[in-house]
Amino acid sequence: MYENDFSFDVKPETPAPKKGMGYGKKVMVSISLGLFFGVCGGLGFQAVTSASDLIKSGIEQAEAKLNKADSEDVVEALGQAENDGAEQPAAANVKTAGLVESTQVTTAVVTDVTEVVEEVMPAVVSVSNNYVENINFYGRELSNEGVASGSGIIVGENDTELLIVTNYHVVYETQKLEIQFVDGSTAEAQVKGTEPSMDLAVVAVKLADIGSETINSIAIATLGDSDALSVGEPAIAIGNAMGYGQSVTTGVISALDREAAYSNGESEVSNTFIQTDAAINPGNSGGALLNMKGEVVGINSNKVGGSLIEGMGYAIPISSAKPIIADLMLMQTRGKVSQEEQGYLGITGLTVGDEYAEAYNLPKGVYISQVFEGTAAEKAGLVKGDIITRFDGTEMLSMESLQKRLSFYNAGEIVEITIMRGDAMGGYEEKTLQIELGTRESIQG
């Protein structure tokens, strides 16, 4: 290489050193930043905690007031939480809404009826009806024995008898009635009187057949006023459900003055009933429907509706039944007499049921189709076409019921018979006749 005036050594440029902080300054900055973020974080956590506490406090106040099952208190509690400065987040709103819904569903009140039941249960009895059912099988008469269960209510006593009301269909076709009292003891009963169109019957048990311990354990029911009932008020049903013994169901009075037609075992009848949702099952018929005072306001009947409907039971209003029960209690208690001693009318008759009564505008009862000569009926003035409606104070709805009633009367007894006799205007007028019952031989002779 040749040296000249233009040759030189070229060296790379070295950048100028930057001015920076010393080590001490860096340490101070780091410490300051740490303190700053720590303070901010602490303040943020405290703010969140305070807000959470306020929200929790507001919800706890709402829950405490919700326990009182008062929706107005719920609103007040939630409002108080807002006034305390807690903003309600969505999660809190969902929880309180759930609490309100839960309260609305679970505030049902179950009424304690133990005192009422303890007071009235001794006045309710079980009734066992040993009956014989006659069946016509292709012209051949067949009989079948059976036992039906029902209930009854002790409504009074006289010098020699304990008197019990029940349904007519409970004692229909009975051969032997047995009453079971609250202490489990039993006694035989006799039918005292019946009113089939109201499905009512009074039976009597001799006081001499009831033990002293049973006498001390039973009670006479208090009859109330069904006309004073209101729809929605509580109701209690006591009876021998399914024949298992006394049981209790509860509900409310669902409706009043319900009209219904049903079979009383003998014929179709129509009455006005109390409707309740207290369960009334087979065996409850003749039992008591009570108000909360322990008063009998109805006589239960499972025949109405039966098993075809659910949640609807029926009872005969006690205000309608009272005068009939009073009359039946005064009737003479009778036992069956032998065929040799039994009294007879001397007629043949046909049942005037609902179908014939409506079709031909006839009174319901027993239509006399023939009067035999020389018999008690002819002597008393009964004629063909007369319709017997009552026999010795007992309502007659069928020829079968008349025959059964006669089986309790001796020949020679004088009884009162009520008839409906056709008049010149095409209508009917009521007449009452006295008749001395004859013997079986008077009809055959």
CSV table of C-alpha atoms in Angstrom, one decimal:
chain,number,residue,atom,x,y,z
A,1,MET,CA,0.0,0.0,0.0
A,2,TYR,CA,1.2,3.3,-0.9
A,3,GLU,CA,0.9,6.1,1.6
A,4,ASN,CA,-0.3,9.5,0.2
A,5,ASP,CA,-2.0,12.5,1.6
A,6,PHE,CA,-5.3,10.9,1.2
A,7,SER,CA,-4.9,7.6,3.0
A,8,PHE,CA,-6.1,7.1,6.7
A,9,ASP,CA,-7.2,4.4,9.1
A,10,VAL,CA,-11.1,4.2,9.4
A,11,LYS,CA,-12.5,3.3,12.9
A,12,PRO,CA,-16.2,2.5,13.6
A,13,GLU,CA,-18.2,5.0,15.6
A,14,THR,CA,-18.8,4.2,19.2
A,15,PRO,CA,-22.3,5.4,20.4
A,16,ALA,CA,-22.3,7.9,23.1
A,17,PRO,CA,-23.2,6.5,26.5
A,18,LYS,CA,-26.9,7.1,27.6
A,19,LYS,CA,-27.5,8.9,30.8
A,20,GLY,CA,-29.4,6.5,33.2
A,21,MET,CA,-30.5,6.0,36.9
A,22,GLY,CA,-28.2,4.6,39.4
A,23,TYR,CA,-28.9,1.4,41.3
A,24,GLY,CA,-30.3,3.3,44.3
A,25,LYS,CA,-32.8,5.1,42.3
A,26,LYS,CA,-34.1,1.8,40.7
A,27,VAL,CA,-34.6,0.3,44.1
A,28,MET,CA,-36.7,3.3,45.3
A,29,VAL,CA,-38.9,3.2,42.3
A,30,SER,CA,-39.7,-0.5,42.7
A,31,ILE,CA,-40.6,0.0,46.4
A,32,SER,CA,-42.8,3.0,45.5
A,33,LEU,CA,-44.7,1.0,42.8
A,34,GLY,CA,-45.2,-1.9,45.2
A,35,LEU,CA,-46.7,0.2,47.9
A,36,PHE,CA,-49.0,1.9,45.4
A,37,PHE,CA,-50.4,-1.3,44.0
A,38,GLY,CA,-50.7,-2.8,47.4
A,39,VAL,CA,-52.7,0.2,48.7
A,40,CYS,CA,-54.9,0.1,45.6
A,41,GLY,CA,-55.5,-3.6,46.0
A,42,GLY,CA,-56.3,-3.3,49.7
A,43,LEU,CA,-58.7,-0.6,49.1
A,44,GLY,CA,-60.4,-2.6,46.3
A,45,PHE,CA,-60.7,-5.7,48.4
A,46,GLN,CA,-62.1,-3.7,51.3
A,47,ALA,CA,-64.7,-2.1,49.0
A,48,VAL,CA,-65.8,-5.5,47.6
A,49,THR,CA,-65.9,-7.0,51.0
A,50,SER,CA,-68.1,-4.1,52.3
A,51,ALA,CA,-70.4,-4.4,49.4
A,52,SER,CA,-70.7,-8.2,49.9
A,53,ASP,CA,-71.4,-7.8,53.6
A,54,LEU,CA,-74.1,-5.3,52.8
A,55,ILE,CA,-75.7,-7.6,50.3
A,56,LYS,CA,-75.5,-10.5,52.6
A,57,SER,CA,-76.9,-8.4,55.4
A,58,GLY,CA,-79.8,-7.3,53.2
A,59,ILE,CA,-80.6,-10.9,52.2
A,60,GLU,CA,-80.4,-12.2,55.7
A,61,GLN,CA,-82.9,-9.5,56.8
A,62,ALA,CA,-85.2,-10.6,53.9
A,63,GLU,CA,-84.9,-14.2,54.9
A,64,ALA,CA,-85.6,-13.5,58.6
A,65,LYS,CA,-88.8,-11.6,57.6
A,66,LEU,CA,-89.7,-14.2,55.0
A,67,ASN,CA,-89.9,-16.7,57.9
A,68,LYS,CA,-92.9,-14.8,59.0
A,69,ALA,CA,-94.7,-15.9,55.8
A,70,ASP,CA,-95.7,-12.3,55.0
A,71,SER,CA,-95.2,-11.1,51.5
A,72,GLU,CA,-95.3,-7.4,52.6
A,73,ASP,CA,-92.4,-8.1,55.0
A,74,VAL,CA,-90.5,-9.5,52.1
A,75,VAL,CA,-90.8,-6.3,50.1
A,76,GLU,CA,-89.9,-4.2,53.2
A,77,ALA,CA,-86.8,-6.4,53.9
A,78,LEU,CA,-85.6,-6.0,50.3
A,79,GLY,CA,-86.2,-2.3,50.4
A,80,GLN,CA,-84.3,-2.0,53.7
A,81,ALA,CA,-81.3,-3.8,52.1
A,82,GLU,CA,-81.3,-1.2,49.3
A,83,ASN,CA,-81.5,1.6,51.8
A,84,ASP,CA,-78.5,0.2,53.6
A,85,GLY,CA,-76.5,1.0,50.4
A,86,ALA,CA,-76.1,-2.5,49.0
A,87,GLU,CA,-76.8,-2.7,45.3
A,88,GLN,CA,-78.6,-5.9,44.6
A,89,PRO,CA,-76.8,-8.0,41.9
A,90,ALA,CA,-78.7,-10.4,39.7
A,91,ALA,CA,-77.7,-13.4,41.9
A,92,ALA,CA,-79.2,-11.8,45.0
A,93,ASN,CA,-82.4,-11.1,43.1
A,94,VAL,CA,-82.7,-14.7,42.0
A,95,LYS,CA,-82.3,-16.0,45.5
A,96,THR,CA,-84.9,-13.7,47.1
A,97,ALA,CA,-87.4,-14.5,44.3
A,98,GLY,CA,-87.0,-18.2,45.1
A,99,LEU,CA,-87.6,-17.5,48.8
A,100,VAL,CA,-90.9,-15.7,48.0
A,101,GLU,CA,-92.1,-18.5,45.8
A,102,SER,CA,-91.1,-21.1,48.4
A,103,THR,CA,-93.1,-19.2,51.1
A,104,GLN,CA,-96.2,-19.0,48.9
A,105,VAL,CA,-96.2,-22.7,48.3
A,106,THR,CA,-95.5,-23.9,51.9
A,107,THR,CA,-97.8,-21.7,54.0
A,108,ALA,CA,-100.7,-24.3,54.0
A,109,VAL,CA,-102.1,-24.7,57.5
A,110,VAL,CA,-103.2,-28.1,58.8
A,111,THR,CA,-105.9,-27.7,61.4
A,112,ASP,CA,-105.5,-29.8,64.6
A,113,VAL,CA,-108.8,-31.6,65.1
A,114,THR,CA,-107.7,-33.9,67.9
A,115,GLU,CA,-109.8,-32.2,70.6
A,116,VAL,CA,-112.9,-32.3,68.4
A,117,VAL,CA,-112.4,-35.9,67.5
A,118,GLU,CA,-111.8,-37.0,71.1
A,119,GLU,CA,-115.0,-35.3,72.1
A,120,VAL,CA,-117.2,-36.7,69.3
A,121,MET,CA,-115.7,-40.2,68.6
A,122,PRO,CA,-117.5,-41.8,71.5
A,123,ALA,CA,-120.8,-40.8,69.9
A,124,VAL,CA,-120.1,-42.5,66.6
A,125,VAL,CA,-120.7,-46.3,66.2
A,126,SER,CA,-120.0,-49.0,63.6
A,127,VAL,CA,-123.1,-50.8,62.2
A,128,SER,CA,-122.9,-54.4,60.8
A,129,ASN,CA,-125.9,-55.4,58.8
A,130,ASN,CA,-126.4,-59.2,58.3
A,131,TYR,CA,-128.8,-59.4,55.4
A,132,VAL,CA,-130.3,-61.9,53.0
A,133,GLU,CA,-130.4,-60.8,49.3
A,134,ASN,CA,-133.1,-62.5,47.2
A,135,ILE,CA,-132.3,-63.0,43.5
A,136,ASN,CA,-134.6,-64.2,40.8
A,137,PHE,CA,-132.5,-66.4,38.5
A,138,TYR,CA,-134.5,-67.5,35.4
A,139,GLY,CA,-137.7,-67.7,37.5
A,140,ARG,CA,-136.0,-69.4,40.4
A,141,GLU,CA,-135.8,-67.5,43.7
A,142,LEU,CA,-132.3,-67.7,45.2
A,143,SER,CA,-131.1,-66.2,48.4
A,144,ASN,CA,-127.6,-65.0,49.4
A,145,GLU,CA,-126.4,-64.1,52.8
A,146,GLY,CA,-124.0,-61.2,53.3
A,147,VAL,CA,-122.7,-58.6,55.8
A,148,ALA,CA,-122.6,-54.9,55.0
A,149,SER,CA,-120.8,-52.2,57.1
A,150,GLY,CA,-121.9,-48.7,57.9
A,151,SER,CA,-121.8,-46.1,60.6
A,152,GLY,CA,-124.2,-44.5,63.0
A,153,ILE,CA,-124.5,-41.6,65.4
A,154,ILE,CA,-125.8,-41.8,69.0
A,155,VAL,CA,-128.5,-39.2,69.2
A,156,GLY,CA,-130.4,-39.9,72.4
A,157,GLU,CA,-131.8,-42.5,74.8
A,158,ASN,CA,-135.1,-43.2,76.6
A,159,ASP,CA,-135.8,-45.2,79.7
A,160,THR,CA,-134.8,-48.5,78.1
A,161,GLU,CA,-133.0,-47.8,74.9
A,162,LEU,CA,-130.0,-46.1,73.3
A,163,LEU,CA,-131.0,-44.5,70.0
A,164,ILE,CA,-128.8,-44.3,67.0
A,165,VAL,CA,-129.4,-42.6,63.6
A,166,THR,CA,-128.0,-44.0,60.4
A,167,ASN,CA,-128.8,-44.2,56.7
A,168,TYR,CA,-131.8,-46.3,55.5
A,169,HIS,CA,-129.7,-48.1,53.0
A,170,VAL,CA,-127.4,-49.3,55.8
A,171,VAL,CA,-130.2,-51.2,57.5
A,172,TYR,CA,-132.2,-52.2,54.4
A,173,GLU,CA,-133.0,-55.9,54.1
A,174,THR,CA,-131.5,-56.6,57.5
A,175,GLN,CA,-131.9,-59.8,59.3
A,176,LYS,CA,-129.7,-58.9,62.2
A,177,LEU,CA,-128.0,-55.6,63.2
A,178,GLU,CA,-124.9,-55.4,65.3
A,179,ILE,CA,-123.6,-52.2,66.8
A,180,GLN,CA,-119.9,-51.7,67.8
A,181,PHE,CA,-119.1,-48.9,70.3
A,182,VAL,CA,-116.0,-46.9,70.7
A,183,ASP,CA,-114.5,-49.3,73.3
A,184,GLY,CA,-114.9,-52.2,70.9
A,185,SER,CA,-117.9,-53.8,72.6
A,186,THR,CA,-120.9,-54.9,70.6
A,187,ALA,CA,-124.7,-55.2,71.1
A,188,GLU,CA,-127.6,-56.2,68.9
A,189,ALA,CA,-129.9,-53.5,67.6
A,190,GLN,CA,-133.5,-53.3,66.3
A,191,VAL,CA,-134.8,-51.0,63.6
A,192,LYS,CA,-137.1,-48.4,65.3
A,193,GLY,CA,-138.2,-46.4,62.4
A,194,THR,CA,-137.3,-45.5,58.8
A,195,GLU,CA,-137.8,-42.7,56.3
A,196,PRO,CA,-136.6,-44.2,53.0
A,197,SER,CA,-137.1,-41.0,50.8
A,198,MET,CA,-134.6,-39.2,53.1
A,199,ASP,CA,-132.4,-42.3,53.5
A,200,LEU,CA,-132.8,-42.1,57.3
A,201,ALA,CA,-133.3,-44.7,59.9
A,202,VAL,CA,-133.2,-44.9,63.7
A,203,VAL,CA,-132.2,-48.1,65.4
A,204,ALA,CA,-132.3,-48.9,69.1
A,205,VAL,CA,-130.1,-50.9,71.5
A,206,LYS,CA,-131.5,-52.0,74.8
A,207,LEU,CA,-129.6,-50.4,77.7
A,208,ALA,CA,-129.7,-53.7,79.5
A,209,ASP,CA,-127.5,-55.2,76.7
A,210,ILE,CA,-124.8,-52.5,77.2
A,211,GLY,CA,-122.1,-53.0,79.9
A,212,SER,CA,-121.5,-50.3,82.5
A,213,GLU,CA,-118.0,-49.6,81.2
A,214,THR,CA,-119.4,-49.0,77.7
A,215,ILE,CA,-122.1,-46.8,79.1
A,216,ASN,CA,-119.3,-44.7,80.7
A,217,SER,CA,-117.3,-44.5,77.5
A,218,ILE,CA,-120.0,-43.5,75.0
A,219,ALA,CA,-121.6,-40.1,74.4
A,220,ILE,CA,-124.6,-38.5,72.8
A,221,ALA,CA,-123.8,-36.3,69.9
A,222,THR,CA,-124.7,-32.6,69.7
A,223,LEU,CA,-126.8,-31.8,66.6
A,224,GLY,CA,-125.8,-28.4,65.0
A,225,ASP,CA,-127.3,-26.1,62.4
A,226,SER,CA,-126.5,-27.0,58.8
A,227,ASP,CA,-128.3,-23.8,57.7
A,228,ALA,CA,-125.5,-21.8,59.3
A,229,LEU,CA,-122.7,-23.4,57.2
A,230,SER,CA,-120.5,-21.4,54.9
A,231,VAL,CA,-118.7,-22.7,51.9
A,232,GLY,CA,-115.0,-23.0,52.7
A,233,GLU,CA,-115.3,-23.7,56.4
A,234,PRO,CA,-113.5,-26.8,57.8
A,235,ALA,CA,-115.3,-30.1,58.0
A,236,ILE,CA,-114.5,-33.4,59.8
A,237,ALA,CA,-115.9,-36.8,58.8
A,238,ILE,CA,-116.0,-39.7,61.2
A,239,GLY,CA,-117.1,-43.2,60.3
A,240,ASN,CA,-116.5,-46.9,59.8
A,241,ALA,CA,-114.6,-46.5,56.6
A,242,MET,CA,-114.3,-49.8,54.6
A,243,GLY,CA,-115.5,-51.6,57.7
A,244,TYR,CA,-112.1,-51.3,59.3
A,245,GLY,CA,-113.3,-49.3,62.3
A,246,GLN,CA,-113.7,-45.7,63.1
A,247,SER,CA,-111.5,-43.3,61.2
A,248,VAL,CA,-111.3,-39.5,60.6
A,249,THR,CA,-110.9,-37.4,57.5
A,250,THR,CA,-110.9,-33.7,57.1
A,251,GLY,CA,-111.6,-31.1,54.5
A,252,VAL,CA,-113.9,-28.1,53.9
A,253,ILE,CA,-117.5,-27.5,53.0
A,254,SER,CA,-117.3,-27.5,49.2
A,255,ALA,CA,-120.9,-26.6,48.4
A,256,LEU,CA,-124.3,-26.3,49.8
A,257,ASP,CA,-127.8,-27.4,48.5
A,258,ARG,CA,-126.4,-29.9,46.0
A,259,GLU,CA,-129.2,-31.9,44.4
A,260,ALA,CA,-128.5,-35.5,43.6
A,261,ALA,CA,-130.4,-38.7,42.8
A,262,TYR,CA,-129.3,-42.1,44.0
A,263,SER,CA,-130.6,-45.5,45.1
A,264,ASN,CA,-131.3,-46.0,48.8
A,265,GLY,CA,-131.2,-49.8,48.2
A,266,GLU,CA,-135.0,-49.9,47.7
A,267,SER,CA,-135.7,-47.2,45.1
A,268,GLU,CA,-134.4,-44.1,43.4
A,269,VAL,CA,-134.7,-41.0,45.6
A,270,SER,CA,-133.6,-37.4,45.1
A,271,ASN,CA,-132.4,-35.0,47.9
A,272,THR,CA,-130.4,-31.9,48.7
A,273,PHE,CA,-127.0,-32.5,50.2
A,274,ILE,CA,-123.9,-30.8,51.7
A,275,GLN,CA,-120.9,-31.3,49.5
A,276,THR,CA,-117.4,-31.8,51.1
A,277,ASP,CA,-114.0,-32.8,50.0
A,278,ALA,CA,-113.4,-34.8,53.2
A,279,ALA,CA,-113.1,-38.4,52.1
A,280,ILE,CA,-116.3,-40.4,52.5
A,281,ASN,CA,-115.8,-44.0,51.6
A,282,PRO,CA,-117.9,-47.2,51.8
A,283,GLY,CA,-118.7,-47.8,55.4
A,284,ASN,CA,-118.8,-44.1,56.2
A,285,SER,CA,-122.5,-44.0,55.4
A,286,GLY,CA,-124.5,-43.0,58.5
A,287,GLY,CA,-121.5,-41.4,60.1
A,288,ALA,CA,-121.0,-37.8,61.2
A,289,LEU,CA,-120.0,-34.7,59.4
A,290,LEU,CA,-118.8,-32.2,62.0
A,291,ASN,CA,-118.0,-28.5,62.2
A,292,MET,CA,-115.1,-27.2,64.3
A,293,LYS,CA,-117.3,-27.0,67.4
A,294,GLY,CA,-117.8,-30.7,67.3
A,295,GLU,CA,-121.5,-30.4,66.3
A,296,VAL,CA,-123.1,-32.8,63.8
A,297,VAL,CA,-124.0,-30.8,60.7
A,298,GLY,CA,-124.6,-33.7,58.3
A,299,ILE,CA,-125.1,-37.4,58.1
A,300,ASN,CA,-122.6,-38.9,55.6
A,301,SER,CA,-123.8,-41.0,52.6
A,302,ASN,CA,-121.4,-42.9,50.4
A,303,LYS,CA,-124.3,-43.8,48.1
A,304,VAL,CA,-124.2,-40.4,46.4
A,305,GLY,CA,-121.6,-40.3,43.7
A,306,GLY,CA,-120.0,-43.5,44.9
A,307,SER,CA,-116.6,-44.4,43.4
A,308,LEU,CA,-117.3,-42.7,40.1
A,309,ILE,CA,-116.1,-39.3,41.4
A,310,GLU,CA,-113.1,-38.2,43.5
A,311,GLY,CA,-112.8,-35.5,46.1
A,312,MET,CA,-116.6,-35.0,46.4
A,313,GLY,CA,-118.4,-36.5,49.4
A,314,TYR,CA,-122.0,-35.8,50.4
A,315,ALA,CA,-124.0,-35.6,53.6
A,316,ILE,CA,-127.7,-35.1,54.5
A,317,PRO,CA,-128.1,-31.7,56.1
A,318,ILE,CA,-128.8,-32.1,59.8
A,319,SER,CA,-131.3,-29.3,59.8
A,320,SER,CA,-133.5,-31.2,57.3
A,321,ALA,CA,-133.0,-34.5,59.2
A,322,LYS,CA,-133.7,-33.3,62.8
A,323,PRO,CA,-137.6,-33.3,62.7
A,324,ILE,CA,-137.6,-36.7,61.0
A,325,ILE,CA,-135.1,-38.1,63.5
A,326,ALA,CA,-137.3,-36.8,66.3
A,327,ASP,CA,-140.4,-38.6,64.9
A,328,LEU,CA,-138.5,-41.8,64.4
A,329,MET,CA,-137.1,-41.8,67.9
A,330,LEU,CA,-140.7,-41.9,69.2
A,331,MET,CA,-141.8,-44.9,67.3
A,332,GLN,CA,-142.3,-48.3,68.9
A,333,THR,CA,-139.3,-50.6,68.6
A,334,ARG,CA,-140.5,-53.9,67.0
A,335,GLY,CA,-139.0,-57.3,66.5
A,336,LYS,CA,-140.1,-59.8,63.8
A,337,VAL,CA,-143.0,-62.1,64.6
A,338,SER,CA,-143.6,-65.6,63.3
A,339,GLN,CA,-145.7,-66.1,60.1
A,340,GLU,CA,-148.4,-67.8,62.2
A,341,GLU,CA,-148.8,-64.7,64.3
A,342,GLN,CA,-148.2,-62.0,61.6
A,343,GLY,CA,-150.8,-59.6,60.6
A,344,TYR,CA,-152.0,-59.2,57.0
A,345,LEU,CA,-153.9,-56.6,54.9
A,346,GLY,CA,-155.4,-58.8,52.2
A,347,ILE,CA,-154.2,-57.0,49.0
A,348,THR,CA,-151.9,-57.4,46.1
A,349,GLY,CA,-149.9,-54.4,45.1
A,350,LEU,CA,-147.5,-52.8,42.7
A,351,THR,CA,-144.6,-50.5,43.3
A,352,VAL,CA,-145.0,-47.0,41.9
A,353,GLY,CA,-141.5,-45.9,41.4
A,354,ASP,CA,-140.0,-42.8,39.7
A,355,GLU,CA,-140.6,-44.1,36.2
A,356,TYR,CA,-144.3,-44.8,36.6
A,357,ALA,CA,-144.8,-41.7,38.8
A,358,GLU,CA,-143.5,-39.4,36.2
A,359,ALA,CA,-145.1,-41.2,33.2
A,360,TYR,CA,-148.6,-41.4,34.6
A,361,ASN,CA,-148.5,-38.5,37.2
A,362,LEU,CA,-149.0,-40.9,40.1
A,363,PRO,CA,-147.9,-40.5,43.8
A,364,LYS,CA,-145.0,-42.8,44.7
A,365,GLY,CA,-146.0,-45.7,46.9
A,366,VAL,CA,-147.8,-49.0,46.7
A,367,TYR,CA,-150.6,-49.2,44.1
A,368,ILE,CA,-153.4,-51.6,45.2
A,369,SER,CA,-154.3,-53.8,42.2
A,370,GLN,CA,-156.6,-56.1,44.1
A,371,VAL,CA,-158.5,-56.2,47.5
A,372,PHE,CA,-159.6,-59.7,48.7
A,373,GLU,CA,-163.1,-60.2,50.1
A,374,GLY,CA,-163.5,-60.5,53.8
A,375,THR,CA,-160.0,-59.3,54.6
A,376,ALA,CA,-158.8,-56.4,56.8
A,377,ALA,CA,-158.3,-54.2,53.7
A,378,GLU,CA,-161.9,-54.6,52.5
A,379,LYS,CA,-163.3,-54.0,56.0
A,380,ALA,CA,-161.2,-50.8,56.4
A,381,GLY,CA,-162.5,-49.5,53.0
A,382,LEU,CA,-159.4,-49.9,50.9
A,383,VAL,CA,-160.2,-50.2,47.1
A,384,LYS,CA,-158.4,-51.0,43.9
A,385,GLY,CA,-156.5,-47.9,42.7
A,386,ASP,CA,-155.7,-46.6,46.2
A,387,ILE,CA,-151.9,-45.9,46.7
A,388,ILE,CA,-150.5,-46.6,50.1
A,389,THR,CA,-147.9,-44.0,51.0
A,390,ARG,CA,-147.4,-44.6,54.8
A,391,PHE,CA,-148.0,-47.6,57.1
A,392,ASP,CA,-148.2,-46.8,60.8
A,393,GLY,CA,-146.2,-43.7,60.3
A,394,THR,CA,-143.5,-45.3,58.2
A,395,GLU,CA,-143.1,-44.2,54.6
A,396,MET,CA,-143.8,-46.9,52.0
A,397,LEU,CA,-142.0,-46.7,48.6
A,398,SER,CA,-142.5,-50.3,47.4
A,399,MET,CA,-144.6,-53.4,47.8
A,400,GLU,CA,-141.5,-55.1,49.2
A,401,SER,CA,-141.1,-52.6,52.0
A,402,LEU,CA,-144.8,-53.0,52.9
A,403,GLN,CA,-144.4,-56.7,53.2
A,404,LYS,CA,-141.3,-56.4,55.3
A,405,ARG,CA,-143.0,-53.9,57.6
A,406,LEU,CA,-146.0,-56.2,58.1
A,407,SER,CA,-143.6,-58.9,59.4
A,408,PHE,CA,-143.2,-56.8,62.6
A,409,TYR,CA,-146.9,-56.7,63.4
A,410,ASN,CA,-149.2,-59.2,65.0
A,411,ALA,CA,-152.7,-60.1,63.7
A,412,GLY,CA,-155.3,-58.1,65.5
A,413,GLU,CA,-153.2,-54.9,65.9
A,414,ILE,CA,-154.8,-51.7,64.8
A,415,VAL,CA,-152.6,-49.5,62.6
A,416,GLU,CA,-153.0,-46.2,60.7
A,417,ILE,CA,-152.6,-46.3,56.9
A,418,THR,CA,-152.2,-43.2,54.7
A,419,ILE,CA,-153.4,-43.5,51.1
A,420,MET,CA,-153.7,-41.3,48.1
A,421,ARG,CA,-157.1,-41.8,46.4
A,422,GLY,CA,-158.1,-40.5,43.0
A,423,ASP,CA,-160.7,-37.7,42.9
A,424,ALA,CA,-163.2,-36.6,40.2
A,425,MET,CA,-160.8,-33.9,38.9
A,426,GLY,CA,-158.2,-36.5,37.9
A,427,GLY,CA,-156.0,-35.7,40.9
A,428,TYR,CA,-155.3,-37.4,44.2
A,429,GLU,CA,-156.3,-36.5,47.8
A,430,GLU,CA,-154.8,-37.9,50.9
A,431,LYS,CA,-156.8,-40.0,53.3
A,432,THR,CA,-156.0,-41.7,56.6
A,433,LEU,CA,-157.7,-45.0,57.6
A,434,GLN,CA,-157.6,-47.2,60.7
A,435,ILE,CA,-157.2,-50.9,60.0
A,436,GLU,CA,-157.2,-54.0,62.2
A,437,LEU,CA,-154.7,-56.5,60.7
A,438,GLY,CA,-156.1,-59.9,59.8
A,439,THR,CA,-154.7,-63.4,59.7
A,440,ARG,CA,-153.1,-65.3,56.9
A,441,GLU,CA,-156.2,-67.6,56.9
A,442,SER,CA,-158.5,-64.7,56.2
A,443,ILE,CA,-156.8,-64.3,52.8
A,444,GLN,CA,-156.7,-67.9,51.9
A,445,GLY,CA,-160.3,-68.5,53.1
